[in-house]
Amino acid sequence: MAAQAKHDWADDDDLDEITTDLPPPQKIQNKDGSTTIIEYRYNENNQKVKTTRRIRYITHREVVNPRVAERKSWAKFGQSARDPAGPAPDTTSVGENIIFRPSINWRKDAKDESKDPNAQAMKDKLKDKKVKCRICNGEHFTARCPYKDTMAPIGEAAGADVAAGMGDEAGAAGGASAGVGAAGAGKKGSYVPPALRGAGGAAAAGAGERMGGKYGERDDLATLRVTNVSEMAEENELRDMFERFGRVTRVFLAKDRDTGLAKGFAFISFADRGDAVKACAKMDGFGFRHLILRVEFAKKAQ
Amino acid sequence: MRPVLLAGHERALTQIKYNREGDIIFSTAKDQHICAWFAHNGERLGTYHGHQGAIWTVDVDPTSTIIASGSADNTIRLWEVKTGKLLKTWDFPTAVKRVEFNEDGTKLLGVTEKRMGHLGTIVVLDIKVDPEAEQSDEKVMTIVCEESKATVAGWSYLSKYIIAGHEDGSVSQYDGKTGDLIYNVNVHELGSPITDLQWNQDRTYFITASKDKTAKLITAKELEVLKTYVADTPLNSAAITPKKEFVILGGGQAAMDVTTTSARQGKFEARFYHKIFEEEIGRVRGHFGPLNTVAADPTGKGYASGGEDGYVRVHLFDKGYFDFNYEVERERQNRLAAQGGN
């Protein structure tokens, strides 16, 4: 097994990593009358496979016409002459289960199926139409947008190229489209999504923080917003700096998409809020790369 | 239910027959051998070799001793069921499209094709149900179908009549002894051939399937149409189920058009209709070609279907099949039960 070149973790359950010999097949008589048979074999990839079967033998006794019984003992002939007793696998197989239940309402049941072609026709009609999200320009409906609670639609956030609060995980997926910062939230007269309402200027950060994605809720309490970060800063450096205070679950450093330079702010999430409080107190005003960091708790989006 | 798939043929199935006790299934296809299978588990008993062309039809005598087959090599052959031995060959000028034993297995009818200047005929042969016996060469009777060739034919109860279905959609009744035409009735749409004719258990009535997308239940004595089952596809086969009052129809559009349509549109399903109420009560899918033949197990426990796809599918019905009753049927049963109680 150790020599196994391509090892698929998904197979782990079925693999025995230690021994190289196949264990002998086991037969266990269960209490309920069934038998468990455990067998080992190598599959075509030379992986060891454990097969566990539970079998219950049921003796089904049927009284048949003596002529029928006699016919069952007949020798096979023709192309089957050499087949052993029992159905030969090359000619006889068992098909998939078919549910056949006679019913008067048969046609009504069938109507549900007939909807399928209609649905198909609709699909064909829409095949050439691209779905475009108004929030992030992604290929999904606006209602399905992962940022719909935290971002304004794209038109209202014109020019906002702030990758505000994109989480590590979301950052990969969101990419360019996520650039619609919470900047739009501050603009007067424009539509403000409910998630950003009443948050004021500071909301930019708070909302951005929410955009950390599905982890947002959990991180809120222990996330710090760090501003006045040097352009040259790296995420690793920030992580090293803040790890002194406790376990850091997430570091996000906003970077310019084109130049790759940091934008000057970052979010640090701690596993424990106590650590975050400590870090906030110590790091606020800390000098880092000729700049004085400003550290505060990230505000939660309303 | 889990059907048993029998893959003993390389080409399209042409006919399936159960023997009288329902324990052996015989299948013929356009390849050149007959297969015999055990119905309970799908085990193949053997194959019968000797025909030189597509085999169109097979029938087994009531004692399951011999089978007869008709083929496109212009012969009817007689085989011993147990060993696969060829017992006898009768030669004809054209292909044989249908064979059927009468109720006691002493007579065999064969339907020959109209071709090469020969008219379609129905021939009757005397059979000795004994693998050792010498079979006679002589044709006892020959009925010539002058108007429209017969496509299918069968013996009625007591071998009293020979009933034939014709290419023009009509059904004729001939005297079983003299071969005289008694009736000819147009039952199906004019010009749509009758593709199958199967009897109920006592052979007093039969069901015909036709390309006009209907199947009809007809009495043997008066050729009166009792019931009509309307399908939405040309039918190749129809069978009457024992035990339950159903009929099974098999069809699908013509084999030549199959590749141009999807399986769903092809309607390759066995259709179950209630025999009395003429209503469709369900379908069984599974084949990926038209159904060429369906056969009902004489014990009523299941049915087998053979398709253009080369597979035989043997089905054993679930409990739901036997439990199904129309409201009126249930009421009647309850009433009878109540009367029995008093």
XYZ file of C-alpha atoms in Angstrom:
644
model
C 0.000 0.000 0.000
C 2.860 2.359 0.730
C 4.112 1.948 -2.803
C 0.741 3.099 -3.982
C 1.444 5.977 -6.349
C -1.962 7.490 -6.865
C -3.664 7.367 -3.569
C -7.158 8.714 -3.455
C -8.182 9.904 -0.032
C -11.742 8.997 -0.879
C -10.768 5.358 -0.785
C -9.237 5.563 2.636
C -12.127 3.878 4.354
C -11.779 0.808 2.226
C -8.027 0.600 2.452
C -5.893 -1.033 5.007
C -2.641 0.913 5.111
C -0.512 -1.369 7.233
C -0.539 -4.904 5.929
C 0.193 -5.975 2.389
C -1.429 -9.383 2.519
C -5.106 -9.814 2.033
C -6.812 -10.794 5.262
C -8.797 -13.995 5.008
C -12.501 -13.607 4.245
C -14.670 -13.536 7.315
C -18.104 -14.952 7.880
C -20.057 -13.633 10.794
C -23.347 -15.077 11.840
C -25.552 -12.217 12.993
C -28.113 -12.471 15.731
C -31.025 -11.697 13.424
C -30.296 -14.738 11.308
C -28.407 -12.986 8.554
C -24.785 -13.606 7.643
C -22.156 -10.942 7.134
C -19.439 -11.846 4.674
C -16.332 -9.675 4.564
C -14.006 -10.245 1.654
C -10.855 -8.489 0.509
C -9.544 -8.177 -2.988
C -7.326 -5.956 -5.117
C -9.003 -3.829 -7.711
C -7.515 -2.968 -11.093
C -5.544 -0.075 -9.576
C -3.931 -2.514 -7.185
C -5.867 -1.017 -4.317
C -7.180 -3.212 -1.630
C -10.937 -3.294 -1.492
C -12.991 -4.551 1.377
C -16.388 -5.855 0.477
C -18.941 -6.320 3.194
C -22.087 -8.147 2.276
C -24.987 -8.946 4.472
C -26.974 -11.858 3.254
C -30.084 -13.431 4.555
C -30.900 -16.837 3.187
C -34.590 -17.426 2.781
C -35.716 -20.858 1.789
C -38.677 -20.455 -0.465
C -40.565 -23.666 -0.881
C -42.865 -24.025 -3.829
C -44.897 -27.004 -4.849
C -44.838 -27.452 -8.607
C -46.253 -29.823 -11.097
C -44.075 -32.965 -11.207
C -43.524 -32.371 -14.899
C -42.198 -28.907 -14.172
C -39.917 -30.349 -11.516
C -38.673 -32.945 -13.961
C -37.927 -30.310 -16.566
C -35.776 -28.422 -14.099
C -33.412 -31.378 -14.006
C -32.969 -31.528 -17.760
C -29.455 -31.243 -19.108
C -28.648 -28.096 -21.027
C -27.933 -28.294 -24.723
C -27.069 -26.203 -27.747
C -25.119 -23.054 -26.938
C -25.830 -23.559 -23.256
C -24.455 -27.112 -23.176
C -21.351 -26.043 -21.310
C -22.999 -23.612 -18.926
C -22.898 -24.593 -15.266
C -26.071 -24.926 -13.267
C -27.850 -21.668 -12.592
C -28.274 -18.653 -14.843
C -25.220 -17.882 -16.966
C -24.092 -14.275 -16.539
C -23.534 -13.757 -20.267
C -27.124 -14.445 -21.205
C -29.099 -13.667 -18.099
C -28.963 -10.551 -15.989
C -31.262 -8.736 -13.657
C -32.480 -5.355 -14.785
C -33.019 -2.256 -12.736
C -36.046 -2.128 -10.560
C -39.204 -0.957 -12.261
C -42.082 0.377 -10.285
C -45.252 -0.829 -11.887
C -48.401 -0.127 -9.996
C -51.575 -0.259 -12.040
C -53.686 2.796 -11.410
C -56.790 4.395 -12.818
C -55.120 7.764 -12.535
C -52.320 6.563 -14.671
C -52.693 9.391 -17.155
C -52.720 11.998 -14.466
C -49.467 10.655 -13.140
C -48.025 10.730 -16.599
C -48.887 14.415 -17.034
C -46.237 15.351 -14.538
C -43.739 13.792 -16.824
C -45.092 15.584 -19.829
C -44.134 18.843 -18.194
C -40.564 17.930 -18.807
C -40.601 18.697 -22.525
C -42.049 22.123 -21.763
C -39.366 22.818 -19.265
C -36.869 21.666 -21.821
C -38.279 24.024 -24.425
C -37.966 26.895 -21.966
C -34.405 25.955 -21.294
C -33.624 25.908 -24.988
C -35.165 29.349 -25.371
C -33.020 30.773 -22.651
C -29.904 28.942 -23.667
C -28.447 31.875 -25.587
C -29.387 34.462 -23.012
C -26.674 35.102 -20.480
C -27.697 35.684 -16.919
C -25.891 38.629 -15.425
C -25.928 39.671 -11.820
C -26.573 43.355 -11.245
C -24.430 43.360 -8.169
C -21.308 41.581 -9.184
C -21.720 40.962 -12.940
C -21.380 37.269 -12.300
C -23.321 34.657 -14.223
C -26.154 34.193 -11.787
C -29.385 35.920 -10.920
C -29.106 38.990 -8.741
C -31.272 37.289 -6.168
C -28.774 34.485 -5.964
C -25.774 36.741 -5.599
C -23.670 35.906 -2.572
C -23.117 39.633 -2.032
C -26.672 40.755 -2.414
C -27.005 41.646 1.268
C -23.776 43.511 1.453
C -23.254 45.300 -1.815
C -25.037 47.872 -3.858
C -25.819 47.077 -7.470
C -22.911 47.682 -9.718
C -24.036 50.911 -11.384
C -24.322 52.734 -8.096
C -20.883 51.898 -6.969
C -19.268 53.417 -10.000
C -15.540 53.566 -9.878
C -15.363 51.895 -6.539
C -12.544 49.529 -7.000
C -12.165 48.703 -3.396
C -11.981 45.042 -2.744
C -13.427 45.854 0.570
C -13.477 43.042 3.001
C -13.256 40.265 0.520
C -12.570 37.185 2.510
C -9.802 34.808 1.660
C -12.245 32.250 0.431
C -14.551 34.609 -1.359
C -11.664 36.541 -2.754
C -10.760 33.742 -5.081
C -14.245 33.399 -6.435
C -15.340 36.989 -6.374
C -12.368 38.452 -8.166
C -12.981 41.563 -10.138
C -16.669 41.745 -9.701
C -16.297 42.005 -5.989
C -14.625 45.311 -6.444
C -17.867 47.119 -5.836
C -17.072 48.504 -2.483
C -19.358 49.736 0.122
C -18.487 53.145 -1.193
C -21.853 53.221 -2.837
C -23.436 53.086 0.541
C -22.255 56.530 1.402
C -23.473 58.191 -1.768
C -26.523 60.310 -1.271
C -29.683 59.614 -3.170
C -28.568 56.257 -4.426
C -30.141 53.013 -3.433
C -28.736 51.619 -0.258
C -29.229 47.940 0.325
C -30.887 47.149 3.618
C -27.743 45.587 4.915
C -25.896 48.880 4.657
C -28.577 51.286 5.771
C -27.996 53.530 8.767
C -24.389 52.573 9.066
C -22.977 55.891 7.906
C -19.432 56.365 6.810
C -17.978 53.810 9.090
C -20.250 51.290 7.539
C -17.871 51.002 4.646
C -15.613 48.965 6.754
C -18.339 47.214 8.652
C -20.160 46.242 5.549
C -17.004 45.215 3.903
C -16.285 43.011 6.782
C -19.642 41.343 6.322
C -18.590 40.524 2.872
C -16.191 38.060 4.276
C -18.813 35.640 3.091
C -20.459 32.911 5.016
C -17.990 33.224 7.831
C -18.895 36.864 8.354
C -21.276 36.322 11.219
C -18.863 34.254 13.140
C -15.904 36.581 12.612
C -17.653 39.782 13.481
C -16.851 39.763 17.121
C -13.173 39.028 16.776
C -12.211 40.868 13.618
C -9.948 43.871 13.560
C -9.755 46.468 10.883
C -6.275 47.689 10.290
C -5.785 50.874 8.309
C -2.835 52.957 7.231
C -1.037 49.836 6.122
C 1.953 50.277 3.857
C 1.566 49.628 0.166
C 4.385 47.143 0.347
C 2.807 45.085 3.088
C 2.252 41.361 2.678
C -0.381 39.187 4.248
C 2.274 36.979 5.793
C 3.824 39.901 7.599
C 0.498 40.918 9.031
C -0.237 37.377 10.065
C 3.129 37.113 11.836
C 2.526 40.360 13.604
C -0.893 39.488 14.879
C -0.324 35.841 15.654
C 1.612 36.901 18.696
C -1.702 37.656 20.386
C -3.543 34.470 19.564
C -4.737 32.218 16.823
C -5.529 34.157 13.679
C -8.201 32.563 11.561
C -8.152 34.932 8.656
C -6.008 37.706 7.280
C -7.276 39.785 4.440
C -5.187 42.465 2.886
C -6.913 44.537 0.249
C -4.784 44.724 -2.869
C -5.108 46.530 -6.104
C -6.128 44.157 -8.803
C -3.838 45.614 -11.457
C -0.745 46.707 -9.601
C -0.793 44.106 -6.858
C 0.030 46.779 -4.290
C -1.794 46.875 -1.003
C -4.545 49.430 -0.727
C -3.798 50.363 2.778
C -6.229 48.426 4.879
C -6.618 44.889 6.111
C -8.829 42.714 8.246
C -7.566 40.279 10.795
C -9.875 37.744 12.378
C -9.015 36.023 15.602
C -10.367 32.797 16.873
C -10.897 34.303 20.271
C -12.281 37.732 21.005
C -10.039 38.156 24.024
C -7.005 37.913 21.806
C -8.531 40.433 19.453
C -9.035 42.913 22.294
C -5.436 42.479 23.333
C -4.179 42.884 19.784
C -6.313 45.939 19.257
C -4.883 47.642 22.327
C -1.274 46.775 21.543
C -1.180 47.275 17.840
C -3.036 50.531 17.556
C -0.337 53.068 16.869
C 2.286 50.441 16.101
C 4.882 51.530 13.585
C 5.053 49.273 10.594
C 7.056 50.081 7.505
C 7.293 53.769 8.312
C 3.603 54.087 8.879
C 1.615 54.108 12.058
C -1.073 51.472 12.038
C -4.544 52.258 13.147
C -6.318 49.237 14.566
C -9.944 49.108 15.589
C -12.696 46.582 15.770
C -14.412 46.049 12.489
C -17.982 47.253 12.638
C -20.668 44.798 11.925
C -22.934 45.555 9.047
C -26.442 46.314 10.169
C -40.338 -5.646 -9.840
C -36.915 -6.425 -11.183
C -37.131 -7.799 -14.703
C -34.788 -10.563 -15.804
C -33.005 -9.669 -19.023
C -32.337 -12.502 -21.426
C -29.649 -11.720 -23.979
C -29.645 -14.894 -26.029
C -30.273 -13.318 -29.401
C -28.194 -10.972 -31.474
C -31.072 -9.650 -33.492
C -34.626 -8.454 -33.090
C -37.019 -10.770 -31.308
C -39.924 -12.110 -33.329
C -41.962 -14.215 -30.943
C -42.037 -15.401 -27.348
C -44.093 -18.337 -26.140
C -44.624 -19.742 -22.667
C -45.328 -23.432 -22.373
C -48.533 -24.582 -20.755
C -47.250 -24.683 -17.181
C -45.451 -21.382 -17.630
C -42.067 -22.729 -16.562
C -40.290 -22.533 -19.917
C -40.112 -19.607 -22.312
C -39.263 -20.088 -25.974
C -37.967 -17.125 -27.906
C -37.230 -16.661 -31.575
C -35.403 -13.847 -33.280
C -34.107 -12.863 -36.656
C -30.867 -14.645 -35.889
C -31.041 -18.319 -36.664
C -31.657 -20.168 -33.446
C -34.452 -20.658 -30.956
C -33.748 -20.242 -27.243
C -35.468 -22.028 -24.378
C -35.342 -20.443 -20.937
C -36.530 -21.309 -17.481
C -39.056 -18.671 -16.565
C -38.387 -18.583 -12.826
C -34.767 -17.450 -12.987
C -33.936 -16.772 -16.623
C -31.534 -19.688 -16.919
C -31.105 -20.828 -20.501
C -32.052 -24.442 -21.038
C -30.672 -24.585 -24.535
C -30.737 -23.467 -28.127
C -32.131 -25.128 -31.225
C -29.958 -24.919 -34.302
C -30.731 -25.768 -37.898
C -32.680 -22.942 -39.479
C -30.996 -21.080 -42.310
C -32.901 -17.807 -42.058
C -34.661 -15.485 -39.680
C -37.101 -17.381 -37.488
C -40.475 -15.736 -37.381
C -42.456 -17.930 -35.083
C -42.426 -20.739 -32.538
C -45.027 -22.750 -30.690
C -44.879 -25.495 -28.114
C -47.244 -28.409 -27.763
C -49.327 -28.674 -24.574
C -47.120 -31.370 -23.064
C -43.910 -29.423 -23.715
C -42.466 -32.374 -25.633
C -41.970 -30.798 -29.034
C -41.829 -27.317 -30.490
C -42.512 -26.171 -34.012
C -40.872 -23.175 -35.652
C -41.391 -21.296 -38.883
C -38.642 -19.454 -40.647
C -37.706 -17.273 -43.580
C -35.780 -20.269 -44.985
C -39.194 -21.551 -46.154
C -39.406 -24.383 -43.652
C -41.391 -25.463 -40.651
C -39.254 -27.528 -38.312
C -40.161 -29.733 -35.420
C -37.793 -30.041 -32.446
C -37.594 -32.097 -29.326
C -37.809 -29.681 -26.403
C -35.634 -31.674 -24.043
C -32.584 -32.239 -26.230
C -32.762 -29.645 -28.991
C -32.833 -32.390 -31.611
C -34.367 -31.577 -34.997
C -37.154 -34.058 -35.650
C -38.699 -33.023 -38.932
C -38.521 -30.386 -41.659
C -41.325 -29.418 -43.989
C -40.452 -27.333 -47.016
C -42.659 -24.619 -48.455
C -42.351 -22.312 -51.450
C -42.245 -19.166 -49.262
C -41.398 -18.035 -45.753
C -43.458 -19.237 -42.797
C -44.713 -16.384 -40.665
C -46.742 -18.182 -38.054
C -47.163 -21.638 -36.567
C -49.593 -22.761 -33.884
C -50.547 -26.075 -32.315
C -54.170 -26.800 -31.635
C -55.310 -27.448 -28.103
C -54.290 -31.104 -27.914
C -51.168 -30.733 -30.002
C -52.262 -33.097 -32.758
C -52.489 -30.472 -35.469
C -50.194 -27.681 -36.464
C -51.084 -24.775 -38.669
C -48.592 -22.711 -40.569
C -49.075 -19.380 -42.317
C -46.978 -18.944 -45.431
C -46.031 -15.651 -47.004
C -47.333 -14.346 -50.302
C -44.309 -13.952 -52.522
C -42.733 -14.896 -55.841
C -46.057 -15.633 -57.511
C -47.281 -17.767 -54.641
C -50.412 -16.760 -52.777
C -50.423 -16.665 -49.024
C -51.701 -19.922 -47.540
C -52.593 -21.494 -44.250
C -51.456 -25.119 -44.136
C -52.402 -27.743 -41.582
C -50.140 -30.637 -40.659
C -50.857 -33.712 -38.582
C -48.488 -34.062 -35.668
C -47.672 -37.022 -33.454
C -46.617 -35.716 -30.080
C -43.758 -38.132 -29.671
C -40.136 -37.396 -30.437
C -39.597 -40.986 -31.663
C -42.553 -41.106 -34.061
C -42.276 -40.649 -37.808
C -44.070 -37.453 -38.811
C -46.073 -37.476 -41.998
C -44.991 -35.336 -44.928
C -48.481 -34.707 -46.089
C -50.373 -31.473 -45.652
C -53.809 -32.301 -44.317
C -55.305 -29.106 -45.536
C -54.302 -25.954 -47.397
C -56.334 -22.773 -47.237
C -55.428 -20.251 -49.921
C -55.963 -16.619 -48.999
C -56.833 -15.096 -52.349
C -57.987 -11.682 -51.278
C -55.448 -10.601 -48.709
C -52.680 -12.732 -47.307
C -52.940 -13.996 -43.747
C -50.369 -12.588 -41.357
C -51.397 -14.487 -38.236
C -53.642 -17.437 -37.502
C -54.689 -19.712 -34.684
C -56.900 -22.567 -33.593
C -60.079 -21.819 -31.693
C -61.539 -23.967 -28.902
C -61.872 -27.678 -29.782
C -60.032 -26.966 -33.059
C -63.407 -25.988 -34.390
C -62.287 -22.944 -36.318
C -59.124 -21.547 -37.702
C -59.051 -17.818 -37.154
C -56.769 -15.748 -39.341
C -55.814 -12.104 -39.260
C -55.062 -10.518 -42.608
C -52.863 -7.855 -44.047
C -55.859 -5.678 -44.897
C -57.021 -5.567 -41.273
C -59.778 -8.151 -41.588
C -60.269 -11.319 -39.577
C -61.548 -14.561 -41.124
C -63.010 -17.632 -39.625
C -62.416 -20.956 -41.411
C -63.899 -24.296 -40.571
C -61.283 -26.278 -38.666
C -62.012 -29.523 -40.500
C -62.835 -28.511 -44.063
C -61.038 -25.215 -44.355
C -64.096 -23.455 -45.738
C -64.299 -19.730 -45.184
C -67.235 -18.993 -42.896
C -66.859 -15.293 -42.136
C -64.588 -12.480 -43.082
C -65.048 -9.341 -41.006
C -63.229 -6.045 -41.300
C -62.365 -5.255 -37.743
C -59.310 -3.055 -38.042
C -58.799 -0.034 -40.217
C -58.658 -1.017 -43.851
C -55.124 -1.645 -45.008
C -53.460 -1.796 -41.601
C -52.156 -5.328 -41.122
C -52.949 -7.424 -38.090
C -49.688 -8.117 -36.342
C -50.656 -10.509 -33.593
C -53.436 -12.797 -32.491
C -53.421 -14.398 -29.055
C -56.036 -16.480 -27.308
C -57.524 -16.391 -23.869
C -57.032 -19.567 -21.890
C -60.062 -21.503 -23.145
C -59.708 -20.157 -26.691
C -63.232 -18.783 -26.880
C -62.046 -15.284 -27.651
C -58.835 -13.668 -28.785
C -57.081 -10.360 -29.017
C -55.673 -8.877 -32.191
C -53.067 -6.168 -32.444
C -52.816 -3.997 -35.494
C -50.753 -1.276 -37.032
C -53.818 0.977 -36.848
C -52.856 1.578 -33.182
C -55.690 -0.470 -31.747
C -56.097 -3.905 -30.258
C -59.444 -5.664 -30.270
C -60.996 -8.428 -28.260
C -63.017 -10.656 -30.582
C -65.105 -13.780 -30.011
C -64.083 -16.910 -31.889
C -67.585 -18.042 -32.706
C -69.237 -14.927 -34.143
C -66.196 -12.736 -34.688
C -67.935 -10.112 -32.633
C -65.711 -7.263 -31.465
C -66.133 -7.146 -27.700
C -63.625 -4.524 -26.720
C -61.304 -2.041 -28.382
C -58.114 -0.782 -26.801
C -56.798 2.410 -28.313
C -53.094 3.102 -28.127
C -51.031 5.977 -29.492
C -48.555 3.903 -31.441
C -48.663 1.068 -33.982
C -49.010 -2.216 -32.143
C -46.951 -5.318 -32.767
C -48.333 -7.633 -30.158
C -51.114 -8.097 -27.647
C -51.695 -10.656 -24.917
C -54.463 -11.456 -22.456
C -53.376 -11.947 -18.862
C -54.780 -14.844 -16.870
C -55.801 -14.264 -13.237
C -56.267 -10.526 -13.669
C -58.586 -8.952 -16.218
C -55.917 -7.092 -18.118
C -54.453 -7.071 -21.566
C -50.868 -6.203 -22.435
C -50.096 -4.340 -25.638
C -46.665 -3.939 -27.140
C -45.598 -1.693 -29.942
C -43.636 1.387 -30.791
C -43.087 3.062 -34.071
C -41.610 1.114 -36.954
C -38.126 -0.222 -36.490
C -36.830 1.756 -39.463
C -37.755 5.077 -37.832
C -36.306 4.273 -34.451
C -32.964 5.956 -34.843
C -34.578 9.260 -35.674
C -36.470 9.561 -32.407
C -35.726 9.468 -28.725
C -36.678 6.578 -26.509
C -39.468 8.583 -24.901
C -41.071 9.511 -28.190
C -40.584 5.994 -29.448
C -43.111 4.756 -26.904
C -41.246 1.517 -26.332
C -43.329 0.495 -23.395
C -45.602 -2.387 -22.601
C -49.064 -0.964 -22.030
C -51.505 -2.494 -19.639
C -55.198 -1.975 -20.232
C -58.080 -3.181 -18.179
C -59.742 -5.867 -20.254
C -63.301 -4.875 -19.369
C -63.092 -1.111 -18.952
C -60.739 -0.596 -21.897
C -58.766 1.923 -19.908
C -55.032 2.131 -19.776
C -53.851 1.447 -16.252
C -50.112 1.592 -16.575
C -46.986 1.127 -18.599
C -43.786 -0.772 -18.132
C -40.754 0.766 -19.744
C -37.396 -0.845 -20.279
C -36.868 -1.723 -23.912
C -34.930 0.617 -26.112
C -36.603 -0.493 -29.296
C -40.176 -1.286 -30.262
C -41.727 -4.296 -28.620
C -42.141 -6.995 -31.207
C -43.818 -9.547 -29.021
C -45.388 -9.864 -25.597
C -46.454 -13.067 -23.898
C -48.371 -13.548 -20.685
C -47.374 -16.253 -18.226
C -50.218 -18.811 -18.196
C -49.990 -18.908 -14.390
C -50.706 -15.174 -14.315
C -47.587 -14.384 -12.328
C -45.750 -12.431 -14.933
C -45.155 -11.627 -18.547
C -42.302 -11.494 -21.008
C -41.632 -9.005 -23.758
C -39.239 -9.154 -26.653
C -38.036 -6.099 -28.457
C -36.321 -4.950 -31.580
C -33.341 -4.359 -29.271
C -32.708 -8.121 -29.056
C -33.580 -8.477 -25.398
C -36.243 -10.545 -23.746
C -37.410 -9.037 -20.478
C -39.189 -11.361 -18.098
C -41.251 -9.658 -15.415
C -42.780 -11.115 -12.299
C -45.549 -8.904 -10.998
C -45.477 -7.248 -7.584
C -48.232 -7.397 -5.081
C -49.581 -4.057 -6.260
C -50.482 -5.637 -9.562
C -52.623 -8.311 -7.961
C -54.189 -5.888 -5.500
C -55.305 -3.430 -8.111
C -59.066 -3.337 -8.510
C -61.556 -0.902 -9.845
C -64.004 0.525 -7.352
C -66.828 -1.553 -8.823
C -64.743 -4.691 -8.647
C -64.007 -4.055 -4.995
C -67.651 -3.388 -4.234
C -68.638 -6.590 -5.936
C -66.091 -8.569 -3.978
C -67.307 -7.037 -0.745
C -70.883 -7.838 -1.620
C -70.008 -11.424 -2.451
C -68.058 -11.742 0.760
C -71.006 -10.383 2.732
C -73.375 -12.823 1.057
C -71.015 -15.667 1.770
C -71.000 -14.608 5.440
C -74.790 -14.798 5.605
